[in-house]
Coordinates of C-alpha atoms and ligand atoms in Angstrom, one line a residue:
X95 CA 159.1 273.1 62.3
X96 CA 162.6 271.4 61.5
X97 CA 162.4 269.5 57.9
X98 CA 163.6 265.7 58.5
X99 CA 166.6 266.7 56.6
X100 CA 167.9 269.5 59.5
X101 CA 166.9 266.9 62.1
X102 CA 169.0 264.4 60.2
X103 CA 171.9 266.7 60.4
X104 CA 171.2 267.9 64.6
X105 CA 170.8 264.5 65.8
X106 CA 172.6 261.7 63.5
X107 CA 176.9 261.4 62.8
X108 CA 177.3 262.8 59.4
X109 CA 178.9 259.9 57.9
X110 CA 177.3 259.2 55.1
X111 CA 176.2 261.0 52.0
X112 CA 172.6 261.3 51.8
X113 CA 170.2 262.1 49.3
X114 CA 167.6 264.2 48.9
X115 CA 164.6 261.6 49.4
X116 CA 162.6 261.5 51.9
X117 CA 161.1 257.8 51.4
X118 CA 157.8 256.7 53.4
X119 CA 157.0 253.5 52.3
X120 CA 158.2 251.0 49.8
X121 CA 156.6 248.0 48.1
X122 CA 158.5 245.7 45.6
X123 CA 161.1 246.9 43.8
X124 CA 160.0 250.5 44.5
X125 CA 160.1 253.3 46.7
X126 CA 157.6 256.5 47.7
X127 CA 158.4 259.5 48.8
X128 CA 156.7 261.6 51.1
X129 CA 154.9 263.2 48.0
X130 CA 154.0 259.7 46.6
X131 CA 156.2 260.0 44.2
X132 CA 157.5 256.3 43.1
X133 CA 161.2 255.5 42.2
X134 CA 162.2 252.0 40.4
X135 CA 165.3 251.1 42.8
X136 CA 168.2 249.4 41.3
X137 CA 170.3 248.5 44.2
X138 CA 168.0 247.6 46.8
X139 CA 169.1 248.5 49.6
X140 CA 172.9 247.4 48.5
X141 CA 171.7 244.1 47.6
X142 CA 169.7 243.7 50.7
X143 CA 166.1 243.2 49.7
X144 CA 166.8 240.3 47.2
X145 CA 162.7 239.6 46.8
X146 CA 162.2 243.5 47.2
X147 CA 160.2 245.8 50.0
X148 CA 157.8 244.3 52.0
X149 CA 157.9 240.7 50.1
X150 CA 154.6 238.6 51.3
X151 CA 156.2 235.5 52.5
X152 CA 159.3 237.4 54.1
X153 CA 156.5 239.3 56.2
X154 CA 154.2 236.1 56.6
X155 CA 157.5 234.7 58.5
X156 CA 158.8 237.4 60.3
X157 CA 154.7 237.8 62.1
X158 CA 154.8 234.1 62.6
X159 CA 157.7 234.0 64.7
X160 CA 157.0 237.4 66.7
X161 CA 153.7 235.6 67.3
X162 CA 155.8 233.0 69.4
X163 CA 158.9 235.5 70.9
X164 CA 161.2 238.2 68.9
X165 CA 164.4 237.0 71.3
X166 CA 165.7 234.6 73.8
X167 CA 169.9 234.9 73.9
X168 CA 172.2 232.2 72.1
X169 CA 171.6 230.0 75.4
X170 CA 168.3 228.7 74.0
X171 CA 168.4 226.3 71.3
X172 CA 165.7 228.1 68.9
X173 CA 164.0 226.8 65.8
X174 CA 163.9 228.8 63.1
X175 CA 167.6 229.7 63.6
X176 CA 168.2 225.8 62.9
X177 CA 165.8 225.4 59.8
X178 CA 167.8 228.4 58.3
X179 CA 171.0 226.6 59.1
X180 CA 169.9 223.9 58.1
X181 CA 168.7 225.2 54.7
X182 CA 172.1 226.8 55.1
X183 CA 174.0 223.4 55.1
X184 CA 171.8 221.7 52.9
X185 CA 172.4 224.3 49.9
X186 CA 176.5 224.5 50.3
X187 CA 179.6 222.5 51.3
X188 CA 179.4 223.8 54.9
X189 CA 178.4 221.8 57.8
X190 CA 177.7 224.2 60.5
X191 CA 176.8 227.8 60.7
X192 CA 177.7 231.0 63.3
X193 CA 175.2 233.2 62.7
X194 CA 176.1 237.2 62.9
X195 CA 174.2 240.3 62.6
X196 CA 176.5 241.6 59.8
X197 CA 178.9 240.9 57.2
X198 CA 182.0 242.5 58.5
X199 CA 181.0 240.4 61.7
X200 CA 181.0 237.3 60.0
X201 CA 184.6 238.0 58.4
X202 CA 185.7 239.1 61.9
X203 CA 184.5 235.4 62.8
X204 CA 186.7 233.8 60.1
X205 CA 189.3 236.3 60.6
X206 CA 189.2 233.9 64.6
X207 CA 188.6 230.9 63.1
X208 CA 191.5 231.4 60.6
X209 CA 194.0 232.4 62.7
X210 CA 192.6 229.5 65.5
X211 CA 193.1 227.1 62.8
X212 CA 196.9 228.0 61.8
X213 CA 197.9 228.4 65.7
X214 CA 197.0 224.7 66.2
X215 CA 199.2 223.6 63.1
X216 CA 202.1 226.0 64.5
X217 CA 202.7 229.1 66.1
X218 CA 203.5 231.2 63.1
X219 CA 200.8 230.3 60.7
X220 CA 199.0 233.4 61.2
X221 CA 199.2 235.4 57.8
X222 CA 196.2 236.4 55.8
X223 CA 195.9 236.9 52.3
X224 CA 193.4 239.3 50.4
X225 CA 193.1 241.6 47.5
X226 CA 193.8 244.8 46.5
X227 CA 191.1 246.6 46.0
X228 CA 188.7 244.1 48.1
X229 CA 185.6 244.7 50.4
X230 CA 185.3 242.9 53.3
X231 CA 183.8 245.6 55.7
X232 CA 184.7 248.0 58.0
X233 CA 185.6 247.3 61.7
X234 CA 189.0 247.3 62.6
X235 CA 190.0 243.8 61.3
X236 CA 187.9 244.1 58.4
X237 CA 189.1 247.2 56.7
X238 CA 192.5 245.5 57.6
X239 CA 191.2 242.9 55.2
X240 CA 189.7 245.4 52.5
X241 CA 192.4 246.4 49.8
X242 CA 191.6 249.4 49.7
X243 CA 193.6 252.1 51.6
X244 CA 190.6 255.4 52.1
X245 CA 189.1 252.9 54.5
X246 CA 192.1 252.1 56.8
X247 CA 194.7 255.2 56.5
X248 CA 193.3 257.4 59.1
X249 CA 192.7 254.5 61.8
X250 CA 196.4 252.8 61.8
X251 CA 197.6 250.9 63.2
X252 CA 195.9 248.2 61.7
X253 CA 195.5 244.3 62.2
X254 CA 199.1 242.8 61.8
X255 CA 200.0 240.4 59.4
X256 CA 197.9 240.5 56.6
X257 CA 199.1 240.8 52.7
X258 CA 197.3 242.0 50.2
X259 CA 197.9 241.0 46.5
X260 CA 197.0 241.8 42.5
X261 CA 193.5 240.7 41.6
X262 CA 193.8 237.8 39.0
X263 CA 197.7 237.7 39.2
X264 CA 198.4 234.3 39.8
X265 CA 202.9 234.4 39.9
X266 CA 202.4 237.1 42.8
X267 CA 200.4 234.9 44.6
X268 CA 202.7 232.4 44.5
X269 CA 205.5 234.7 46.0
X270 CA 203.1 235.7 48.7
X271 CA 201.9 232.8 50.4
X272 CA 203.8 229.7 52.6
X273 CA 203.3 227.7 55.2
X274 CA 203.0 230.6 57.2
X275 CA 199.9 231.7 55.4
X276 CA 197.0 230.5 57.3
X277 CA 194.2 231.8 55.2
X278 CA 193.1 233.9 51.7
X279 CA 189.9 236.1 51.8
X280 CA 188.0 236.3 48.3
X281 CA 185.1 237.6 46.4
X282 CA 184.8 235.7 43.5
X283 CA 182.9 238.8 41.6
X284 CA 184.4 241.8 43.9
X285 CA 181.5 244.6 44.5
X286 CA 182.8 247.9 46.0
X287 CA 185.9 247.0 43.8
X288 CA 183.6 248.0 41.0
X289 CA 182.4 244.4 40.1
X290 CA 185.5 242.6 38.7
X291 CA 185.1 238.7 38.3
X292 CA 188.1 236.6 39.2
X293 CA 189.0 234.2 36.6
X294 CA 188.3 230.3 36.8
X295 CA 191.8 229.8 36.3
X296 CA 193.6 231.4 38.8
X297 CA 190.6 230.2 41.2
X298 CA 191.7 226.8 40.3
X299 CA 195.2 227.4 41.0
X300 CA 194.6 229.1 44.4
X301 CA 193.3 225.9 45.2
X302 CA 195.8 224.0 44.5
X303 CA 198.1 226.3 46.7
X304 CA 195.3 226.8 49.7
X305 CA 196.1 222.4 49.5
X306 CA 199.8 223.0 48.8
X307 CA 200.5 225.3 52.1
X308 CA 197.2 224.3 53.8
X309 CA 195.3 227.3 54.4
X310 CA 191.8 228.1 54.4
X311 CA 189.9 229.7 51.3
X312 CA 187.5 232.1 52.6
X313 CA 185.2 233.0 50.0
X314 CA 183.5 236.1 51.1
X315 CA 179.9 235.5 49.7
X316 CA 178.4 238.3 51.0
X317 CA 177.3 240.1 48.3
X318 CA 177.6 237.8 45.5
X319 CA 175.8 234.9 47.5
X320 CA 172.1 233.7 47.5
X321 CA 171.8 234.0 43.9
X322 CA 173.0 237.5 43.5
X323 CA 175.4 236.2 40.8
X324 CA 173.2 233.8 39.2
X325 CA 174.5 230.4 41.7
X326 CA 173.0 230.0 44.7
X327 CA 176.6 230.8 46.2
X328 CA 178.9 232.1 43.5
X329 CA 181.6 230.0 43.9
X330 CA 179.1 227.2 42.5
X331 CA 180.7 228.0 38.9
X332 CA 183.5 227.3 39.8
X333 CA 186.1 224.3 40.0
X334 CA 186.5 225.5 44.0
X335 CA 185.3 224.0 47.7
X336 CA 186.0 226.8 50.0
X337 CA 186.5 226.1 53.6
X338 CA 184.3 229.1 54.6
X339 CA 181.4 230.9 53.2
X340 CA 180.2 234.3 54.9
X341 CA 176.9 235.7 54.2
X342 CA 174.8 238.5 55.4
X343 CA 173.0 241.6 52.7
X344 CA 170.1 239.2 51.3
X345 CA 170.4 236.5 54.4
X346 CA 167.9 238.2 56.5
X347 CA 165.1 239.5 53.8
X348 CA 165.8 243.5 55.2
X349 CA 166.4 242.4 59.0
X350 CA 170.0 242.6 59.9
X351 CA 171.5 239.0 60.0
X352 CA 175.1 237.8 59.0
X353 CA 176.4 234.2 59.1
X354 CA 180.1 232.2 58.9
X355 CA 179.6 228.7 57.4
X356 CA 182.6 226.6 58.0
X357 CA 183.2 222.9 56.5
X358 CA 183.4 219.9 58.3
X359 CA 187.4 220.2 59.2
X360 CA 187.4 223.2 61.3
X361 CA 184.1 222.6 62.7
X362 CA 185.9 221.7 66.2
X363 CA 188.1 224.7 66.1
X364 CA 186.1 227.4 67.4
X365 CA 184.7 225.8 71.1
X366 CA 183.0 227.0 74.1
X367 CA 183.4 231.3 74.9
X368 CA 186.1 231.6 72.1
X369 CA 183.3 233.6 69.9
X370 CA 179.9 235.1 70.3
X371 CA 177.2 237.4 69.9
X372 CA 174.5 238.7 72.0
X373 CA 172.3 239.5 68.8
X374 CA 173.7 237.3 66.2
X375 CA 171.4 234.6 64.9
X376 CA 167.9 236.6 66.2
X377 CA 165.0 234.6 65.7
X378 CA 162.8 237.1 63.7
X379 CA 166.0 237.8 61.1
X380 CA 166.2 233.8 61.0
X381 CA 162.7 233.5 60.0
X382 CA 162.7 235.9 57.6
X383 CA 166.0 234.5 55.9
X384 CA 164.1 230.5 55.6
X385 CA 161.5 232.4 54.1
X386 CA 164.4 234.1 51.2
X387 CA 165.9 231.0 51.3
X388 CA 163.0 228.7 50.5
X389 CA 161.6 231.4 47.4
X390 CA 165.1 231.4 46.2
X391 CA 166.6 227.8 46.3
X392 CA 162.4 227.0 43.8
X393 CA 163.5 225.1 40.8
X394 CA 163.8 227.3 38.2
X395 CA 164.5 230.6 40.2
X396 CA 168.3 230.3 39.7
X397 CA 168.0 230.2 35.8
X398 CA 165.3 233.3 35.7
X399 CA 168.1 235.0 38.0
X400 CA 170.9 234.5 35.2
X401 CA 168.2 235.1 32.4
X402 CA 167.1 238.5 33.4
X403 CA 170.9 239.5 33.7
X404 CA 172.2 238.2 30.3
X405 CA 168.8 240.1 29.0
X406 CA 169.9 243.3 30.4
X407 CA 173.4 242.8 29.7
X408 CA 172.8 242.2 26.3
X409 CA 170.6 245.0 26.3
X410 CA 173.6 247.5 27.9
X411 CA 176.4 246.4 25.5
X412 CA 173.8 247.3 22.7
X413 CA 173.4 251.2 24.5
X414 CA 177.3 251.2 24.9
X415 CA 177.4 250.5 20.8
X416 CA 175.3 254.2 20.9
X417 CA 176.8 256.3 23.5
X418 CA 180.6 255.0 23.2
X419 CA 182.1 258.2 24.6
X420 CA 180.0 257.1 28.2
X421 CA 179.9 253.9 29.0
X422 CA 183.6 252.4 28.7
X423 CA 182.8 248.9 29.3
X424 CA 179.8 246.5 31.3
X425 CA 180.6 243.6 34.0
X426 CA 179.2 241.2 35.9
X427 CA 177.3 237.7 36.3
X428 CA 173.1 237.2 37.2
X429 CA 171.8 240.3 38.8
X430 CA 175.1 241.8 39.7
X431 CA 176.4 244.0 37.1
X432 CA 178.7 247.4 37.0
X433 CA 178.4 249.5 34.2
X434 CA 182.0 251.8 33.8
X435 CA 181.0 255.1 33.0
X436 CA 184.1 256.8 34.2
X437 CA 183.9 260.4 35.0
X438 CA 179.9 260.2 34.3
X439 CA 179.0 258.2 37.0
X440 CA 177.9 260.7 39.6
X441 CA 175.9 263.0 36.9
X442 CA 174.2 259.7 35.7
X443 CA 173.1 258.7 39.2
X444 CA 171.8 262.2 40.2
X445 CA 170.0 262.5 37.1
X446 CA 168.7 259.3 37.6
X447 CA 166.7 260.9 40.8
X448 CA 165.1 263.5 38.6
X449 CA 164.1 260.2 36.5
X450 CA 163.0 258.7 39.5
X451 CA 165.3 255.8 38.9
X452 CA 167.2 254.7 42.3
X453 CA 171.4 254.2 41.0
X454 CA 174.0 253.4 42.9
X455 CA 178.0 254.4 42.3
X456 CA 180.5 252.1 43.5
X457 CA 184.7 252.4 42.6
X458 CA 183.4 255.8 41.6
X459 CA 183.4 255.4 38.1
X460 CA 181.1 252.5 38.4
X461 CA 177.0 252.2 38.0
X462 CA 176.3 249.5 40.4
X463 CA 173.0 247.8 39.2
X464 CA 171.8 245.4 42.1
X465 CA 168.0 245.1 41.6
X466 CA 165.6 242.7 43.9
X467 CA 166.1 239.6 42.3
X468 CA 162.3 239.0 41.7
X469 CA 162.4 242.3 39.5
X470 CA 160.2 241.9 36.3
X471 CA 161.2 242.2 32.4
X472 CA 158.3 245.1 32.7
X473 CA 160.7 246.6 34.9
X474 CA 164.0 245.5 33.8
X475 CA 162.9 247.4 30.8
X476 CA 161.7 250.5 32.7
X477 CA 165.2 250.9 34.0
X478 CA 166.9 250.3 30.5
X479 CA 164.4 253.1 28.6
X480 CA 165.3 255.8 31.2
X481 CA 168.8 255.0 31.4
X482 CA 168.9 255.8 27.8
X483 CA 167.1 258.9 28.1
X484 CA 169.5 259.9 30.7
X485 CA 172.7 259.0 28.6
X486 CA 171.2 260.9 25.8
X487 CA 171.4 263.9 28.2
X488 CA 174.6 263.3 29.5
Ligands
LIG263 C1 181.8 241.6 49.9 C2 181.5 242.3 51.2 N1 182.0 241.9 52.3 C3 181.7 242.5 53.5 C4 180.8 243.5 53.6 C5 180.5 244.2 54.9 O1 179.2 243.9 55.3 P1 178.4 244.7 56.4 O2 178.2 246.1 55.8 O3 177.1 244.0 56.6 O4 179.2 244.7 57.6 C6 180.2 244.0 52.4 C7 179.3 245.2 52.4 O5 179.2 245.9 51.4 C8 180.6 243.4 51.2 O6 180.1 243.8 50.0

């Protein structure tokens, strides 16, 4: 008989590097193998299951609503896609939500929305504005988007008209944009790009150009919203409105679900057929993300978010002090946080395995640490002891 791993390879594109676990069930912020073998995972799911596997509310919600029907088409009003919009509008500066099944779905819906929005004010205010070295997902306007050319080069020729500029470098910006730029894309704590915070400053001062030239700041929330960074929404730290907010990873507690929040100027700029989605907004995923939504807008849950990653943090800069010649330096805000490891990065995530400990590399010199945001100090400190053990090794 085939092993899962040959089917794998007969039946699925090879597109992605997989490892050598077979996992069979999951509960909390671990996973079992086939042997029932557990493994403490640190990424969950790339920042999907923010309460962990198989959370008890998340599941109470999704049974509920299959109990009443699982999917009716966007020509239904529905109600539990409202209260999660709802919650969605109540919680940020937006006033109405598109829901998605993805992120790079919901930045293709700003990408729209943006280029709507300059078009009405004139005819050449199409430009669009992102980083080098960004992540904003990977169909064909997306990876336009991303700053990063190993996801575009084969597949050009690309979307036109969009720039791409130094992280933090506030006097290229300036050169970049002008009237004719009718939008930026930003992550305020960049993720693939190895978890890099953009400064308050310049945040500030790309403000006061978005106002300047009138374009749209599209803060692209998608892995550093619903708390990941601390914030409900990380631009909350900051002296910034955005115009846009997209979300997906965490929105739909492990169900696929993506959304595009706009504010209440451009909420007449996208009307009737100029956007939609068969799937986007599914009543189950919608369920499931009021259910995230209400665990993680409880008083208190915010602070225990930025407490737990200060504590580890603190704890990291303390095991870069003892193993100098490995970890180069340690980044990051709430439960999102990228330990540089340079070269050692690959070595320290497959001998994580053999640990049972679940890493993930990102910028490949990166150790990506994106745990459920429930995790416990028991297990916070789990994590810390046999990433020790395995740096003593390395
Ligand atoms: C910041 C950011 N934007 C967009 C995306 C794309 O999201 P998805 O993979 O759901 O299309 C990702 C995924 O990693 C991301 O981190």
């Amino acid at each position: 008989m085939k092993s899962i791993f040959e089917k794998d390879n007969e039946y699925i594109l090879n597109l992605y590097k997989r490892n050598n676990l077979h996992i069979t069930k999951a509960e909390g912020c671990y996973l079992y193998d086939s042997n029932g073998q557990s493994y403490l995972d640190m990424f969950s799911g790339i920042a999907v299951n923010s309460l962990g596997q198989r959370n008890k509310e998340v599941i109470k919600a999704i049974e509920k609503q299959l109990s009443k029907y699982n999917h009716l088409s966007n020509y239904f009003v529905s109600e539990p896609v409202i209260d999660l919009a709802q919650f969605l509008v109540e919680f940020s500066s937006a006033s109405k939500v598109f829901f998605t099944n993805s992120g790079a779905e919901a930045n293709e819906a700003a990408i729209k929305l943006a280029r709507k929005f300059g078009r009405t004010i004139d005819i050449d205010k199409t430009e669009i504005v992102t980083f080098y070295n960004s992540f904003h997902g990977r169909t064909t306007g997306t990876m336009t988007l991303t700053g990063q050319e190993k996801y575009k080069d084969s597949f050009a020729p690309v979307l036109p008209q969009i720039k791409h500029v130094k992280f933090n470098d506030i006097d290229e910006l300036k050169k970049v944009v002008s009237d004719r730029t009718c939008a930026m894309f930003l992550e305020i704590v960049q993720g693939e790009g190895g978890v890099r915070q953009l400064c308050p400053k310049y945040v500030q001062e790309l403000s006061e150009l978005a106002k300047k030239h009138n374009f749209l700041l599209i803060i692209d929330e998608i892995q550093t919203g619903l708390c990941r960074t601390g914030k409900l929404f990380s631009y909350q730290s900051l002296d910034v409105v955005p115009d846009v907010i997209t979300l997906a990873k965490g929105l739909g507690g492990g169900l696929p679900l993506g959304a595009m929040l706009v504010s209440e100027k451009l909420d007449n700029i996208l009307q009737h057929g100029d956007h939609g989605s068969t799937f986007g907004g599914n009543p189950v995923a919608c369920a499931a993300g009021t259910a995230v939504l209400k665990t993680i807008t409880k008083e208190g849950f915010s602070q225990q978010v930025t407490g737990k990653g200060e504590y580890i943090i603190n704890k990291l800069k303390s095991l870069k002090k003892r193993h100098p010649k490995i970890i180069k330096e340690i980044r990051g805000k709430g439960l999102m946080i990228g330990i540089d490891v340079g070269e050692f990065a690959n070595v320290i995530k497959e001998r994580g395995i053999k640990h049972c400990l679940l890493l993930n590399v990102t910028s490949n010199s990166v150790i990506r640490i994106l745990p459920p945001l429930n995790i416990s100090y028991g297990e916070i400190d789990e994590f810390l002891n046999k990433f020790e053990l395995i740096l003593k090794e390395t």
